[in-house]
């Protein structure tokens, strides 16, 4: 190790953690299922955002069996707002496997845990170490940031090839007697003190071990190459009602972005007028009357694309497609009060909370 004594580092880190760790709901017990769910939710999501979702999810699905036996749409509805819905679908699929193959008990072997759908090296390490107290590296963004500064590692953390370096480093540092607490302490340090910008080096409990601080390069680490900026996509959304004030919704395809979630009919904007929306109405089997001015504008940012959405109000003067009144159809008119039974992506939830909730389409 580079000018560091792991035993001294472990002692200082764990003493700080024992006194300062946050009281988080998934830390109150060592249930591997609950730790697993929390780790999946915490991927790309802030702790404060996750807590109410986690508590609600656990109230609905307190055991492996409860989640395994739930239908997918119920699971997606419980996940609604957290984003990255493939996480929920993979978790649901993997929990079914645990229920069927392992008798409802999350396996404690590295091979079995890593074989579960959606469980990558980090999640496997977190489950093994936190739930089962097995020495295993759990390398997330916080851990890479802390260790890159601690040992002045200049490997680009955005590159997949760098992960092995950080996993090996984390394994050399880990406290073999307290791997659960150690891994959580390392993550906690990254979340609270060794932050991406303006780290609090003066109050850091392990600052005397830190190579970056000694060299004055803590603001230069970790090295992370920039991603390409997301592509902008202009969208038009059709918020259309029928003569009974029901609203038209549709389910997205079974694969791809936001798979199986519900939305309002929409298209990528093709014209400056409403002709493209009228064509959309015709393809749905509707004769539409569409207001020329949009009633809401919504911007939603994904990692690779930005949706700039204009929402238009439409009235179905006639409905030629009777399937739109079939409750099992993938495109259907539903009562406004029933909208909340369907899982929507955040982008369209903004429309529900905006134009729909404010009654814009009924004025």
CSV table of C-alpha atoms in Angstrom, one decimal:
chain,number,residue,atom,x,y,z
A,1,UNK,CA,0.0,0.0,0.0
A,2,UNK,CA,1.2,3.6,-0.7
A,3,UNK,CA,2.4,5.0,2.6
A,4,UNK,CA,-0.6,3.7,4.5
A,5,UNK,CA,-1.0,1.2,7.3
A,6,UNK,CA,-4.4,-0.5,6.8
A,7,UNK,CA,-4.8,-1.3,10.5
A,8,UNK,CA,-4.4,2.3,11.5
A,9,UNK,CA,-6.7,3.5,8.7
A,10,UNK,CA,-9.3,0.9,9.7
A,11,UNK,CA,-9.2,2.0,13.3
A,12,UNK,CA,-9.6,5.7,12.6
A,13,UNK,CA,-12.4,5.1,10.0
A,14,UNK,CA,-14.4,2.7,12.2
A,15,UNK,CA,-14.1,4.9,15.3
A,16,UNK,CA,-15.6,7.8,13.3
A,17,UNK,CA,-18.3,5.6,11.8
A,18,UNK,CA,-19.4,4.2,15.2
A,19,UNK,CA,-19.9,7.8,16.4
A,20,UNK,CA,-21.3,9.4,13.3
A,21,UNK,CA,-23.2,6.9,11.2
A,22,UNK,CA,-26.6,8.0,10.0
A,23,UNK,CA,-29.7,6.2,11.3
A,24,UNK,CA,-30.9,4.7,8.0
A,25,UNK,CA,-33.9,2.2,8.0
A,26,UNK,CA,-31.9,-0.5,6.2
A,27,UNK,CA,-29.1,-0.4,8.8
A,28,UNK,CA,-31.4,-1.3,11.7
A,29,UNK,CA,-31.2,-5.1,10.9
A,30,UNK,CA,-29.1,-7.5,8.8
A,31,UNK,CA,-31.9,-8.8,6.7
A,32,UNK,CA,-30.2,-9.6,3.3
A,33,UNK,CA,-33.4,-9.1,1.4
A,34,UNK,CA,-33.9,-5.6,2.8
A,35,UNK,CA,-30.3,-4.6,2.3
A,36,UNK,CA,-30.5,-5.9,-1.3
A,37,UNK,CA,-33.6,-3.8,-2.0
A,38,UNK,CA,-32.0,-0.7,-0.4
A,39,UNK,CA,-28.8,-1.1,-2.5
A,40,UNK,CA,-30.8,-1.4,-5.8
A,41,UNK,CA,-32.8,1.7,-4.9
A,42,UNK,CA,-29.6,3.7,-4.0
A,43,UNK,CA,-28.1,3.2,-7.4
A,44,UNK,CA,-28.1,6.6,-9.0
A,45,UNK,CA,-30.5,8.0,-6.4
A,46,UNK,CA,-29.9,10.1,-3.3
A,47,UNK,CA,-30.3,8.6,0.2
A,48,UNK,CA,-32.9,11.2,1.3
A,49,UNK,CA,-35.0,10.4,-1.9
A,50,UNK,CA,-34.8,6.7,-1.3
A,51,UNK,CA,-35.9,6.5,2.3
A,52,UNK,CA,-39.7,7.1,1.8
A,53,UNK,CA,-39.7,4.8,-1.2
A,54,UNK,CA,-37.9,2.1,0.7
A,55,UNK,CA,-40.3,2.4,3.6
A,56,UNK,CA,-43.3,2.2,1.4
A,57,UNK,CA,-41.9,-0.7,-0.7
A,58,UNK,CA,-41.2,-2.7,2.5
A,59,UNK,CA,-44.7,-2.1,3.8
A,60,UNK,CA,-46.0,-3.5,0.5
A,61,UNK,CA,-43.4,-6.3,0.1
A,62,UNK,CA,-41.9,-7.1,3.5
A,63,UNK,CA,-40.5,-10.5,2.5
A,64,UNK,CA,-39.0,-12.2,-0.5
A,65,UNK,CA,-42.2,-14.2,-0.9
A,66,UNK,CA,-44.4,-11.0,-1.0
A,67,UNK,CA,-42.4,-9.4,-3.7
A,68,UNK,CA,-42.0,-12.6,-5.7
A,69,UNK,CA,-45.8,-13.2,-5.8
A,70,UNK,CA,-46.7,-9.6,-6.7
A,71,UNK,CA,-47.6,-8.8,-10.3
A,72,UNK,CA,-45.2,-6.6,-12.2
A,73,UNK,CA,-47.4,-3.6,-12.6
A,74,UNK,CA,-47.9,-3.4,-8.8
A,75,UNK,CA,-44.1,-3.5,-8.4
A,76,UNK,CA,-43.6,-0.8,-11.0
A,77,UNK,CA,-46.3,1.4,-9.4
A,78,UNK,CA,-44.5,1.1,-6.1
A,79,UNK,CA,-41.3,2.1,-7.8
A,80,UNK,CA,-42.9,5.0,-9.6
A,81,UNK,CA,-40.8,8.2,-9.3
A,82,UNK,CA,-37.5,6.4,-8.6
A,83,UNK,CA,-36.6,6.1,-12.2
A,84,UNK,CA,-34.3,3.5,-13.9
A,85,UNK,CA,-37.2,1.1,-14.0
A,86,UNK,CA,-35.1,-1.8,-15.2
A,87,UNK,CA,-33.8,-1.9,-11.7
A,88,UNK,CA,-37.3,-2.8,-10.4
A,89,UNK,CA,-37.9,-5.3,-13.1
A,90,UNK,CA,-34.5,-7.1,-12.6
A,91,UNK,CA,-35.0,-7.1,-8.8
A,92,UNK,CA,-38.5,-8.6,-9.2
A,93,UNK,CA,-37.2,-11.3,-11.6
A,94,UNK,CA,-34.2,-12.1,-9.3
A,95,UNK,CA,-36.4,-12.2,-6.2
A,96,UNK,CA,-38.7,-14.8,-7.9
A,97,UNK,CA,-35.6,-16.9,-8.5
A,98,UNK,CA,-34.6,-16.6,-4.9
A,99,UNK,CA,-38.1,-17.6,-3.9
A,100,UNK,CA,-38.2,-20.6,-6.2
A,101,UNK,CA,-34.6,-21.8,-6.1
A,102,UNK,CA,-33.3,-20.9,-2.7
A,103,UNK,CA,-36.5,-21.3,-0.6
A,104,UNK,CA,-36.9,-17.5,-0.1
A,105,UNK,CA,-33.5,-17.1,1.5
A,106,UNK,CA,-31.0,-14.8,-0.2
A,107,UNK,CA,-27.9,-16.9,-0.9
A,108,UNK,CA,-24.6,-16.1,0.9
A,109,UNK,CA,-22.2,-17.4,-1.7
A,110,UNK,CA,-20.5,-15.1,-4.1
A,111,UNK,CA,-21.2,-17.3,-7.1
A,112,UNK,CA,-25.0,-17.6,-6.3
A,113,UNK,CA,-25.4,-13.9,-5.5
A,114,UNK,CA,-23.7,-12.8,-8.7
A,115,UNK,CA,-25.9,-15.1,-10.8
A,116,UNK,CA,-29.0,-13.2,-9.8
A,117,UNK,CA,-30.4,-10.9,-12.4
A,118,UNK,CA,-29.4,-7.3,-12.0
A,119,UNK,CA,-26.8,-8.0,-9.3
A,120,UNK,CA,-23.4,-6.7,-10.5
A,121,UNK,CA,-20.1,-6.7,-8.6
A,122,UNK,CA,-20.9,-3.8,-6.4
A,123,UNK,CA,-24.4,-5.0,-5.3
A,124,UNK,CA,-23.0,-8.5,-4.7
A,125,UNK,CA,-20.2,-7.1,-2.6
A,126,UNK,CA,-22.7,-5.0,-0.6
A,127,UNK,CA,-25.0,-7.9,0.1
A,128,UNK,CA,-22.1,-10.3,1.0
A,129,UNK,CA,-20.4,-7.8,3.3
A,130,UNK,CA,-23.2,-5.8,4.8
A,131,UNK,CA,-25.7,-8.6,5.3
A,132,UNK,CA,-23.4,-11.6,5.9
A,133,UNK,CA,-20.3,-9.9,7.2
A,134,UNK,CA,-18.2,-11.6,4.5
A,135,UNK,CA,-15.0,-9.7,3.4
A,136,UNK,CA,-15.9,-8.6,-0.1
A,137,UNK,CA,-15.2,-5.3,-1.9
A,138,UNK,CA,-18.3,-3.1,-2.5
A,139,UNK,CA,-17.0,-0.5,-4.9
A,140,UNK,CA,-19.4,2.3,-5.8
A,141,UNK,CA,-18.7,5.9,-6.8
A,142,UNK,CA,-18.2,7.0,-3.2
A,143,UNK,CA,-15.6,4.3,-2.6
A,144,UNK,CA,-13.7,5.0,-5.8
A,145,UNK,CA,-13.6,8.7,-4.9
A,146,UNK,CA,-12.3,8.0,-1.4
A,147,UNK,CA,-9.7,5.4,-2.4
A,148,UNK,CA,-8.5,7.5,-5.4
A,149,UNK,CA,-7.7,10.4,-3.0
A,150,UNK,CA,-6.5,8.2,-0.2
A,151,UNK,CA,-3.8,6.5,-2.3
A,152,UNK,CA,-3.5,9.2,-5.1
A,153,UNK,CA,-4.8,6.8,-7.8
A,154,UNK,CA,-5.1,8.6,-11.2
A,155,UNK,CA,-6.9,5.8,-13.0
A,156,UNK,CA,-10.0,7.1,-14.8
A,157,UNK,CA,-13.0,6.0,-12.8
A,158,UNK,CA,-15.3,6.3,-15.8
A,159,UNK,CA,-13.5,3.4,-17.5
A,160,UNK,CA,-14.7,-0.1,-16.8
A,161,UNK,CA,-11.1,-1.3,-16.8
A,162,UNK,CA,-10.3,0.8,-13.7
A,163,UNK,CA,-12.8,-1.1,-11.6
A,164,UNK,CA,-10.5,-4.0,-11.0
A,165,UNK,CA,-7.8,-1.7,-9.5
A,166,UNK,CA,-10.3,-0.2,-7.1
A,167,UNK,CA,-11.7,-3.6,-6.1
A,168,UNK,CA,-8.3,-4.9,-5.4
A,169,UNK,CA,-7.5,-1.7,-3.4
A,170,UNK,CA,-10.7,-2.0,-1.4
A,171,UNK,CA,-10.0,-5.6,-0.6
A,172,UNK,CA,-6.5,-4.7,0.7
A,173,UNK,CA,-8.0,-2.0,2.9
A,174,UNK,CA,-11.0,-3.9,4.3
A,175,UNK,CA,-11.2,-4.8,7.9
A,176,UNK,CA,-11.6,-8.6,7.9
A,177,UNK,CA,-13.2,-8.6,11.3
A,178,UNK,CA,-15.8,-5.9,10.6
A,179,UNK,CA,-16.3,-6.0,6.8
A,180,UNK,CA,-20.0,-4.9,7.1
A,181,UNK,CA,-19.2,-1.8,9.1
A,182,UNK,CA,-16.0,-1.1,7.1
A,183,UNK,CA,-17.7,-1.0,3.7
A,184,UNK,CA,-20.6,1.1,5.1
A,185,UNK,CA,-18.1,3.5,6.7
A,186,UNK,CA,-16.1,3.9,3.5
A,187,UNK,CA,-19.4,4.8,1.7
A,188,UNK,CA,-20.5,7.1,4.5
A,189,UNK,CA,-17.2,8.9,4.4
A,190,UNK,CA,-17.6,9.6,0.7
A,191,UNK,CA,-21.2,10.7,1.2
A,192,UNK,CA,-20.6,13.1,4.1
A,193,UNK,CA,-17.0,14.3,4.1
A,194,UNK,CA,-15.0,13.1,1.0
A,195,UNK,CA,-17.6,14.7,-1.3
A,196,UNK,CA,-17.1,15.2,-5.1
A,197,UNK,CA,-16.6,19.0,-4.6
A,198,UNK,CA,-15.0,20.8,-1.7
A,199,UNK,CA,-14.2,17.8,0.5
A,200,UNK,CA,-14.0,18.6,4.2
A,201,UNK,CA,-10.4,17.5,4.6
A,202,UNK,CA,-9.9,19.4,7.9
A,203,UNK,CA,-12.4,17.3,9.8
A,204,UNK,CA,-11.8,14.1,7.9
A,205,UNK,CA,-11.1,11.3,10.4
A,206,UNK,CA,-8.6,9.7,8.1
A,207,UNK,CA,-6.9,12.8,6.7
A,208,UNK,CA,-3.5,11.9,8.1
A,209,UNK,CA,-3.5,8.8,5.9
A,210,UNK,CA,-4.6,10.7,2.7
A,211,UNK,CA,-2.0,11.0,-0.1
A,212,UNK,CA,-4.1,13.5,-2.1
A,213,UNK,CA,-4.3,15.9,0.9
A,214,UNK,CA,-0.5,15.6,1.5
A,215,UNK,CA,0.1,16.4,-2.2
A,216,UNK,CA,-2.7,19.0,-2.4
A,217,UNK,CA,-4.5,17.3,-5.3
A,218,UNK,CA,-7.7,16.4,-3.5
A,219,UNK,CA,-9.7,18.6,-5.9
A,220,UNK,CA,-8.1,16.9,-9.0
A,221,UNK,CA,-9.2,13.4,-7.9
A,222,UNK,CA,-10.8,11.2,-8.9
A,223,UNK,CA,-10.0,11.4,-12.6
A,224,UNK,CA,-13.2,11.1,-14.5
A,225,UNK,CA,-13.6,11.6,-18.2
A,226,UNK,CA,-16.6,13.6,-19.3
A,227,UNK,CA,-19.6,11.9,-21.0
A,228,UNK,CA,-21.1,13.3,-24.2
A,229,UNK,CA,-23.9,15.7,-23.4
A,230,UNK,CA,-27.4,14.2,-23.8
A,231,UNK,CA,-29.2,14.6,-27.1
A,232,UNK,CA,-32.2,17.0,-27.1
A,233,UNK,CA,-35.5,15.6,-28.5
A,234,UNK,CA,-38.5,17.7,-29.0
A,235,UNK,CA,-41.7,15.8,-28.2
A,236,UNK,CA,-45.4,16.5,-28.5
A,237,UNK,CA,-47.8,14.9,-26.0
A,238,UNK,CA,-51.5,14.5,-26.6
A,239,UNK,CA,-53.7,14.8,-23.6
A,240,UNK,CA,-57.0,13.8,-25.1
A,241,UNK,CA,-60.5,13.3,-23.6
A,242,UNK,CA,-63.6,11.7,-24.9
A,243,UNK,CA,-67.3,12.8,-24.5
A,244,UNK,CA,-67.4,11.2,-21.0
A,245,UNK,CA,-64.2,13.1,-19.9
A,246,UNK,CA,-62.1,9.9,-19.9
A,247,UNK,CA,-58.4,10.3,-20.7
A,248,UNK,CA,-56.5,8.3,-23.3
A,249,UNK,CA,-53.4,6.4,-22.1
A,250,UNK,CA,-51.1,3.8,-23.6
A,251,UNK,CA,-48.6,1.3,-22.4
A,252,UNK,CA,-45.0,1.5,-23.6
A,253,UNK,CA,-43.4,-1.6,-25.3
A,254,UNK,CA,-42.2,-4.6,-23.3
A,255,UNK,CA,-38.5,-3.7,-23.9
A,256,UNK,CA,-36.5,-0.6,-24.2
A,257,UNK,CA,-36.6,2.8,-22.4
A,258,UNK,CA,-39.3,2.9,-19.7
A,259,UNK,CA,-40.6,-0.5,-20.7
A,260,UNK,CA,-44.1,-1.5,-19.8
A,261,UNK,CA,-44.9,1.9,-18.1
A,262,UNK,CA,-48.0,3.9,-19.1
A,263,UNK,CA,-47.9,7.3,-20.7
A,264,UNK,CA,-50.0,9.7,-22.7
A,265,UNK,CA,-49.8,9.3,-26.5
A,266,UNK,CA,-46.8,11.2,-27.9
A,267,UNK,CA,-44.5,11.6,-30.8
A,268,UNK,CA,-41.2,13.2,-31.7
A,269,UNK,CA,-42.2,16.6,-33.1
A,270,UNK,CA,-42.1,16.6,-36.9
A,271,UNK,CA,-43.8,19.9,-37.8
A,272,UNK,CA,-44.4,23.4,-36.4
A,273,UNK,CA,-48.1,23.0,-36.7
A,274,UNK,CA,-50.5,20.4,-35.4
A,275,UNK,CA,-50.6,18.1,-38.5
A,276,UNK,CA,-48.3,15.5,-36.9
A,277,UNK,CA,-50.7,15.3,-33.9
A,278,UNK,CA,-53.7,15.0,-36.1
A,279,UNK,CA,-51.9,12.1,-37.9
A,280,UNK,CA,-51.2,10.6,-34.5
A,281,UNK,CA,-55.0,10.8,-33.7
A,282,UNK,CA,-55.9,9.2,-37.0
A,283,UNK,CA,-53.5,6.3,-36.2
A,284,UNK,CA,-55.2,5.8,-32.9
A,285,UNK,CA,-58.6,5.7,-34.6
A,286,UNK,CA,-59.8,9.2,-33.5
A,287,UNK,CA,-61.1,12.3,-35.1
A,288,UNK,CA,-59.6,15.0,-33.0
A,289,UNK,CA,-60.2,18.7,-32.2
A,290,UNK,CA,-56.8,20.0,-30.9
A,291,UNK,CA,-56.2,23.4,-29.3
A,292,UNK,CA,-53.4,25.3,-31.1
A,293,UNK,CA,-51.6,26.5,-27.9
A,294,UNK,CA,-50.0,24.0,-25.7
A,295,UNK,CA,-51.2,23.8,-22.1
A,296,UNK,CA,-47.9,22.7,-20.5
A,297,UNK,CA,-44.2,22.3,-21.2
A,298,UNK,CA,-42.2,19.6,-19.6
A,299,UNK,CA,-38.5,19.0,-19.6
A,300,UNK,CA,-37.1,15.6,-18.5
A,301,UNK,CA,-33.5,14.7,-18.5
A,302,UNK,CA,-32.2,11.1,-19.0
A,303,UNK,CA,-28.6,10.1,-19.0
A,304,UNK,CA,-28.5,10.1,-22.8
A,305,UNK,CA,-31.4,12.2,-24.0
A,306,UNK,CA,-33.4,15.2,-22.9
A,307,UNK,CA,-37.1,15.2,-23.6
A,308,UNK,CA,-38.5,18.7,-24.3
A,309,UNK,CA,-42.2,18.0,-24.2
A,310,UNK,CA,-45.1,20.2,-25.3
A,311,UNK,CA,-48.5,19.0,-24.0
A,312,UNK,CA,-51.6,19.7,-26.2
A,313,UNK,CA,-55.2,19.3,-25.2
A,314,UNK,CA,-57.4,17.4,-27.6
A,315,UNK,CA,-61.1,16.3,-27.7
A,316,UNK,CA,-62.1,13.1,-29.5
A,317,UNK,CA,-65.1,14.2,-31.6
A,318,UNK,CA,-65.5,10.6,-32.7
A,319,UNK,CA,-63.8,7.3,-31.7
A,320,UNK,CA,-63.6,4.7,-34.5
A,321,UNK,CA,-61.5,2.2,-32.6
A,322,UNK,CA,-63.7,0.4,-30.0
A,323,UNK,CA,-60.6,-1.3,-28.6
A,324,UNK,CA,-59.8,1.9,-26.8
A,325,UNK,CA,-62.7,1.0,-24.4
A,326,UNK,CA,-61.3,-2.4,-23.7
A,327,UNK,CA,-59.9,-2.5,-20.1
A,328,UNK,CA,-57.2,-5.0,-21.1
A,329,UNK,CA,-56.0,-3.1,-24.2
A,330,UNK,CA,-52.6,-1.5,-24.4
A,331,UNK,CA,-54.3,1.8,-25.5
A,332,UNK,CA,-57.4,2.8,-23.6
A,333,UNK,CA,-59.6,5.6,-22.3
A,334,UNK,CA,-59.7,5.6,-18.5
A,335,UNK,CA,-61.4,7.8,-15.9
A,336,UNK,CA,-59.3,10.5,-14.5
A,337,UNK,CA,-59.7,9.3,-11.0
A,338,UNK,CA,-58.3,5.9,-12.0
A,339,UNK,CA,-55.1,7.3,-13.5
A,340,UNK,CA,-53.1,6.7,-10.3
A,341,UNK,CA,-53.6,3.0,-10.5
A,342,UNK,CA,-51.2,2.9,-13.4
A,343,UNK,CA,-47.4,3.2,-13.2
A,344,UNK,CA,-46.2,6.3,-15.2
A,345,UNK,CA,-42.6,7.5,-15.7
A,346,UNK,CA,-41.6,10.7,-14.0
A,347,UNK,CA,-41.9,12.7,-17.3
A,348,UNK,CA,-45.6,11.9,-17.6
A,349,UNK,CA,-46.2,12.0,-13.9
A,350,UNK,CA,-45.3,15.7,-14.3
A,351,UNK,CA,-48.2,16.0,-16.7
A,352,UNK,CA,-50.5,14.3,-14.2
A,353,UNK,CA,-49.4,16.6,-11.4
A,354,UNK,CA,-49.6,19.6,-13.8
A,355,UNK,CA,-52.1,20.0,-16.6
A,356,UNK,CA,-54.3,17.1,-15.5
A,357,UNK,CA,-54.4,17.9,-11.7
A,358,UNK,CA,-55.0,21.6,-12.5
A,359,UNK,CA,-57.9,20.6,-14.8
A,360,UNK,CA,-56.3,22.3,-17.8
A,361,UNK,CA,-57.8,19.8,-20.2
A,362,UNK,CA,-61.3,20.4,-18.9
A,363,UNK,CA,-61.4,24.2,-19.3
